Amino acid sequence: MGRSPCCEKAHTNKGAWTKEEDDRLIAYIRAHGEGCWRSLPKAAGLLRCGKSCRLRWINYLRPDLKRGNFTEDEDELIIKLHSLLGNKWSLIAGRLPGRTDNEIKNYWNTHIRRKLVSRGIDPTTHRPINEPPSSAAASQEDAKTISFSNATNSSKIDGGREKCPDLNLDLRISPPSAQHQNQEVLKTGTTSSTLCFACSLGIQNSKDCSCISSTNSGYDFLGLKTGVLDYRRLEMK
DNA sequence: AAATCCTCCAACCGCCCAGAC
DNA sequence: TGTCTGGGCGGTTGGAGGATT
């Protein structure tokens, strides 16, 4: 099978962008907006692949980008979101105005990963390093369902081991407990529909969607539509 | 001063998905 | 229904520049 290449590679530049190329791209997008990336290079007089133009614009030239160091708050938010979303850099970037997925991905790999390791936390599972594999695997399974169940025991105890006191990373994603659902009913006087994991992340109608009901009476966690899932107990320390 | 190592990040690659036909 | 195309995403790489030997 295979696919046709996205552009004629023989006649395209590669590697670092020059100032002139940047200027051309900026001028074109200012004049015409972001349109068809495939045809943009030719229209703008650039010997670049459309994908390359898109990447350059999104990651570097966009006027709303926030350049410079990440703040502590941004660090912690990225960690929280990564524990929830995994390597969904675009979703994480969506919660950090002015930051791009590529920038966050790079920052994660160069800084935060190391930071977590130095805290004794596995950057992949967000569990303490040296935790027995079985329970680590179990925690990965838990991540299929959403609920942050640890608000009450934030800094303590996972199998008797004390966790990092300044960061609550024991995030669980699981359906709301029956008790909690009942509380919802009591509060609202209605029962809520159940959303699948895909929908809980705001990607309704995806192939992973397994929702029974389409009524969405949820609320917005960090901008993600969450249905009845228990995001409210996510705490930033 | 030169060689080597390390870190960081811009950019590329290949795959996936949704929409058009 | 199947195929094609363009956009988007995550993983990976290459090279520039700084640190160390």
Coordinates of C-alpha atoms (C1' of nucleotides) in Angstrom, one line a residue:
Chain A
M1 CA 0.0 0.0 0.0
G2 CA 1.9 3.0 1.2
R3 CA 1.0 6.6 0.7
S4 CA 2.0 9.3 -1.6
P5 CA 4.4 11.8 0.1
C6 CA 2.8 14.9 1.5
C7 CA 4.9 17.0 -0.8
E8 CA 7.6 16.8 -3.5
K9 CA 10.6 16.1 -1.3
A10 CA 13.1 16.6 -4.1
H11 CA 12.3 20.2 -4.3
T12 CA 11.9 21.2 -0.7
N13 CA 14.3 22.7 1.8
K14 CA 14.9 20.9 5.1
G15 CA 16.4 21.8 8.4
A16 CA 16.5 25.1 10.2
W17 CA 14.3 27.9 8.9
T18 CA 15.9 31.1 7.7
K19 CA 14.7 34.5 8.7
E20 CA 13.5 35.1 5.1
E21 CA 11.5 31.9 5.2
D22 CA 9.9 32.9 8.5
D23 CA 9.1 36.4 7.2
R24 CA 7.5 34.9 4.1
L25 CA 5.4 32.5 6.1
I26 CA 4.3 35.2 8.6
A27 CA 3.4 37.6 5.8
Y28 CA 1.4 35.0 3.9
I29 CA -0.6 33.9 6.9
R30 CA -1.2 37.5 8.0
A31 CA -2.6 38.2 4.5
H32 CA -4.5 35.0 3.9
G33 CA -4.9 33.2 7.3
E34 CA -4.2 29.6 8.0
G35 CA -5.7 27.7 5.1
C36 CA -4.6 24.6 3.2
W37 CA -1.2 23.8 4.4
R38 CA -0.5 21.6 1.4
S39 CA -0.8 24.5 -1.1
L40 CA 0.5 27.2 1.2
P41 CA 4.2 26.7 0.5
K42 CA 3.8 27.2 -3.2
A43 CA 1.4 30.2 -2.7
A44 CA 3.8 31.8 -0.2
G45 CA 6.8 31.1 -2.4
L46 CA 8.4 28.7 0.0
L47 CA 10.4 25.6 -0.9
R48 CA 9.0 23.8 2.1
C49 CA 6.7 20.9 2.8
G50 CA 3.3 22.0 4.0
K51 CA 3.7 20.1 7.2
S52 CA 6.9 21.8 7.9
C53 CA 5.2 25.2 7.4
R54 CA 2.4 24.2 9.8
L55 CA 4.8 23.1 12.4
R56 CA 7.0 26.2 12.1
W57 CA 3.9 28.4 12.5
I58 CA 2.3 26.5 15.3
N59 CA 5.5 25.9 17.3
Y60 CA 7.4 29.0 16.7
L61 CA 5.9 31.9 14.7
R62 CA 2.3 32.1 16.1
P63 CA 2.0 35.6 17.7
D64 CA 0.2 34.2 20.8
L65 CA 3.0 32.0 21.9
K66 CA 4.5 32.5 25.3
R67 CA 8.2 32.1 25.1
G68 CA 10.5 31.7 28.0
N69 CA 10.9 29.5 31.1
F70 CA 8.1 27.5 32.6
T71 CA 6.9 28.6 36.0
E72 CA 6.5 26.4 39.0
D73 CA 2.8 26.5 38.6
E74 CA 3.1 25.4 35.0
D75 CA 5.4 22.6 36.0
E76 CA 2.9 21.3 38.5
L77 CA 0.0 21.6 36.2
I78 CA 1.9 19.7 33.5
I79 CA 2.6 16.9 36.0
K80 CA -1.0 16.8 37.1
L81 CA -2.3 16.7 33.5
H82 CA 0.3 14.1 32.5
S83 CA -0.8 11.9 35.3
L84 CA -4.3 12.2 34.0
L85 CA -3.8 12.2 30.3
G86 CA -0.5 10.5 29.7
N87 CA 1.5 11.6 26.6
K88 CA -1.4 13.5 25.1
W89 CA 0.8 16.6 24.6
S90 CA -1.8 18.4 22.6
L91 CA -4.4 18.0 25.2
I92 CA -2.0 19.2 27.9
A93 CA -0.9 22.1 25.7
G94 CA -4.6 23.0 25.4
R95 CA -4.7 23.7 29.1
L96 CA -1.5 25.9 29.0
P97 CA -2.2 29.1 27.0
G98 CA 0.7 30.1 24.9
R99 CA 2.5 26.8 25.1
T100 CA 2.7 24.3 22.3
D101 CA 2.6 20.5 22.5
N102 CA 6.1 20.3 21.1
E103 CA 7.4 22.7 23.7
I104 CA 5.7 20.8 26.6
K105 CA 6.9 17.5 25.2
N106 CA 10.5 18.7 25.1
Y107 CA 10.2 20.3 28.6
W108 CA 8.8 17.1 30.0
N109 CA 11.6 15.0 28.5
T110 CA 14.4 17.3 29.6
H111 CA 13.2 18.7 32.9
I112 CA 10.1 17.3 34.5
R113 CA 11.0 13.7 33.9
R114 CA 14.3 14.2 35.8
K115 CA 12.5 16.2 38.5
L116 CA 10.1 13.4 39.2
V117 CA 12.8 10.8 39.3
S118 CA 14.7 13.0 41.8
R119 CA 11.5 13.0 43.9
G120 CA 11.4 9.2 43.7
I121 CA 8.4 9.2 41.4
D122 CA 8.2 7.1 38.2
P123 CA 7.4 9.7 35.5
T124 CA 5.5 7.1 33.5
T125 CA 3.2 5.7 36.2
H126 CA 3.4 8.7 38.6
R127 CA 3.9 6.1 41.3
P128 CA 6.8 5.9 43.7
I129 CA 9.8 4.2 42.2
N130 CA 10.4 0.7 43.6
E131 CA 6.7 0.0 43.9
P132 CA 6.1 -3.6 43.2
P133 CA 5.3 -4.1 39.5
S134 CA 2.0 -5.8 40.1
S135 CA 0.5 -2.8 41.9
A136 CA 2.1 -0.5 39.4
A137 CA 0.4 -2.4 36.6
A138 CA -2.8 -2.2 38.6
S139 CA -2.4 1.5 38.8
Q140 CA -2.1 1.7 35.0
E141 CA -5.3 -0.2 34.7
D142 CA -6.9 2.2 37.1
A143 CA -6.0 5.0 34.7
K144 CA -8.7 3.8 32.3
T145 CA -11.3 5.2 34.5
I146 CA -11.4 8.6 36.1
S147 CA -11.7 9.7 39.6
F148 CA -9.3 11.4 41.9
S149 CA -10.0 9.4 45.0
N150 CA -7.3 10.6 47.3
A151 CA -8.2 14.1 48.2
T152 CA -8.6 13.1 51.8
N153 CA -5.3 11.2 52.1
S154 CA -3.3 13.4 49.9
S155 CA 0.3 13.1 51.1
K156 CA 0.2 9.7 52.7
I157 CA 0.4 6.1 52.4
D158 CA 0.4 3.9 49.5
G159 CA 0.9 0.4 50.8
G160 CA 2.1 2.0 54.0
R161 CA 4.8 4.0 52.3
E162 CA 4.8 7.7 52.7
K163 CA 4.6 9.7 49.5
C164 CA 6.1 13.0 48.5
P165 CA 4.5 15.4 50.9
D166 CA 4.3 18.4 48.7
L167 CA 2.7 16.9 45.7
N168 CA -0.3 14.8 45.5
L169 CA 0.2 12.6 42.5
D170 CA -2.0 9.7 43.6
L171 CA -4.5 10.3 40.9
R172 CA -7.0 7.6 40.2
I173 CA -9.3 7.6 37.3
S174 CA -12.4 5.6 38.0
P175 CA -16.1 5.8 37.9
P176 CA -17.7 7.8 40.7
S177 CA -18.5 5.8 43.7
A178 CA -22.1 4.8 44.2
Q179 CA -22.0 6.9 47.3
H180 CA -20.8 9.9 45.5
Q181 CA -23.4 9.4 42.8
N182 CA -26.1 9.3 45.4
Q183 CA -24.8 12.6 46.7
E184 CA -25.1 14.0 43.2
V185 CA -28.7 12.8 43.1
L186 CA -29.4 14.4 46.4
K187 CA -27.9 17.6 45.4
T188 CA -29.3 17.9 42.0
G189 CA -32.4 15.9 42.2
T190 CA -31.5 14.1 39.0
T191 CA -29.5 11.1 38.0
S192 CA -26.6 11.7 35.8
S193 CA -25.7 9.8 32.7
T194 CA -22.4 7.8 32.5
L195 CA -19.7 8.9 30.2
C196 CA -17.0 6.7 28.8
F197 CA -13.4 7.6 29.2
A198 CA -13.1 9.1 25.8
C199 CA -16.0 11.4 26.4
S200 CA -14.7 12.3 29.8
L201 CA -11.6 13.7 28.0
G202 CA -13.7 15.8 25.7
I203 CA -13.3 13.5 22.7
Q204 CA -16.9 12.6 22.2
N205 CA -17.9 10.5 19.2
S206 CA -14.4 9.1 18.9
K207 CA -14.0 5.4 18.0
D208 CA -13.3 4.8 21.7
C209 CA -16.5 6.2 22.8
S210 CA -18.6 3.7 24.6
C211 CA -21.3 6.0 26.0
I212 CA -24.7 4.7 26.4
S213 CA -26.3 8.0 26.9
S214 CA -25.5 11.2 25.0
T215 CA -26.9 13.6 27.6
N216 CA -24.1 15.5 28.9
S217 CA -24.9 17.1 32.1
G218 CA -21.3 17.4 33.2
Y219 CA -19.1 20.2 34.1
D220 CA -15.8 21.4 33.0
F221 CA -12.6 20.3 34.6
L222 CA -9.8 22.5 33.4
G223 CA -11.8 23.0 30.3
L224 CA -12.3 19.3 29.7
K225 CA -15.9 18.2 29.6
T226 CA -16.2 15.6 32.3
G227 CA -19.7 14.5 32.8
V228 CA -20.3 13.2 36.2
L229 CA -16.8 12.0 36.6
D230 CA -15.2 12.9 39.8
Y231 CA -12.7 15.6 38.9
R232 CA -13.7 17.9 41.6
R233 CA -11.5 16.2 44.0
L234 CA -8.4 16.9 42.1
E235 CA -6.3 19.2 44.3
M236 CA -3.5 21.5 43.4
K237 CA -1.2 21.7 46.4
Chain B
dA1 C1' 43.3 25.2 23.4
dA2 C1' 41.5 21.1 21.8
dA3 C1' 38.7 17.1 22.3
dT4 C1' 34.9 14.9 24.2
dC5 C1' 30.6 14.7 26.5
dC6 C1' 26.1 16.4 27.6
dT7 C1' 21.9 19.0 27.3
dC8 C1' 18.4 21.1 24.9
dC9 C1' 15.1 21.9 21.4
dA10 C1' 13.7 22.7 16.5
dA11 C1' 12.4 19.9 13.1
dC12 C1' 11.4 15.6 10.8
dC13 C1' 9.0 11.1 10.2
dG14 C1' 5.5 8.0 10.1
dC15 C1' 1.1 6.9 11.7
dC16 C1' -3.8 7.8 12.6
dC17 C1' -8.2 9.9 11.9
dA18 C1' -11.9 12.4 9.8
dG19 C1' -14.0 14.1 5.8
dA20 C1' -14.7 14.1 0.9
dC21 C1' -15.6 11.6 -3.0
Chain C
dT1 C1' -18.3 0.8 1.2
dG2 C1' -13.8 1.6 0.1
dT3 C1' -10.2 4.8 -1.2
dC4 C1' -7.8 9.0 -1.1
dT5 C1' -6.3 13.3 1.0
dG6 C1' -5.1 16.7 4.3
dG7 C1' -4.5 17.8 9.0
dG8 C1' -2.9 16.6 13.4
dC9 C1' -0.3 14.0 16.8
dG10 C1' 3.5 11.6 19.3
dG11 C1' 8.1 9.7 18.9
dT12 C1' 12.6 10.4 17.5
dT13 C1' 16.6 12.6 15.6
dG14 C1' 20.3 15.9 14.6
dG15 C1' 22.9 19.6 15.5
dA16 C1' 24.1 23.8 18.1
dG17 C1' 26.1 25.3 22.1
dG18 C1' 27.7 24.8 26.8
dA19 C1' 30.3 22.1 30.2
dT20 C1' 33.9 19.2 31.4
dT21 C1' 38.2 16.8 31.0

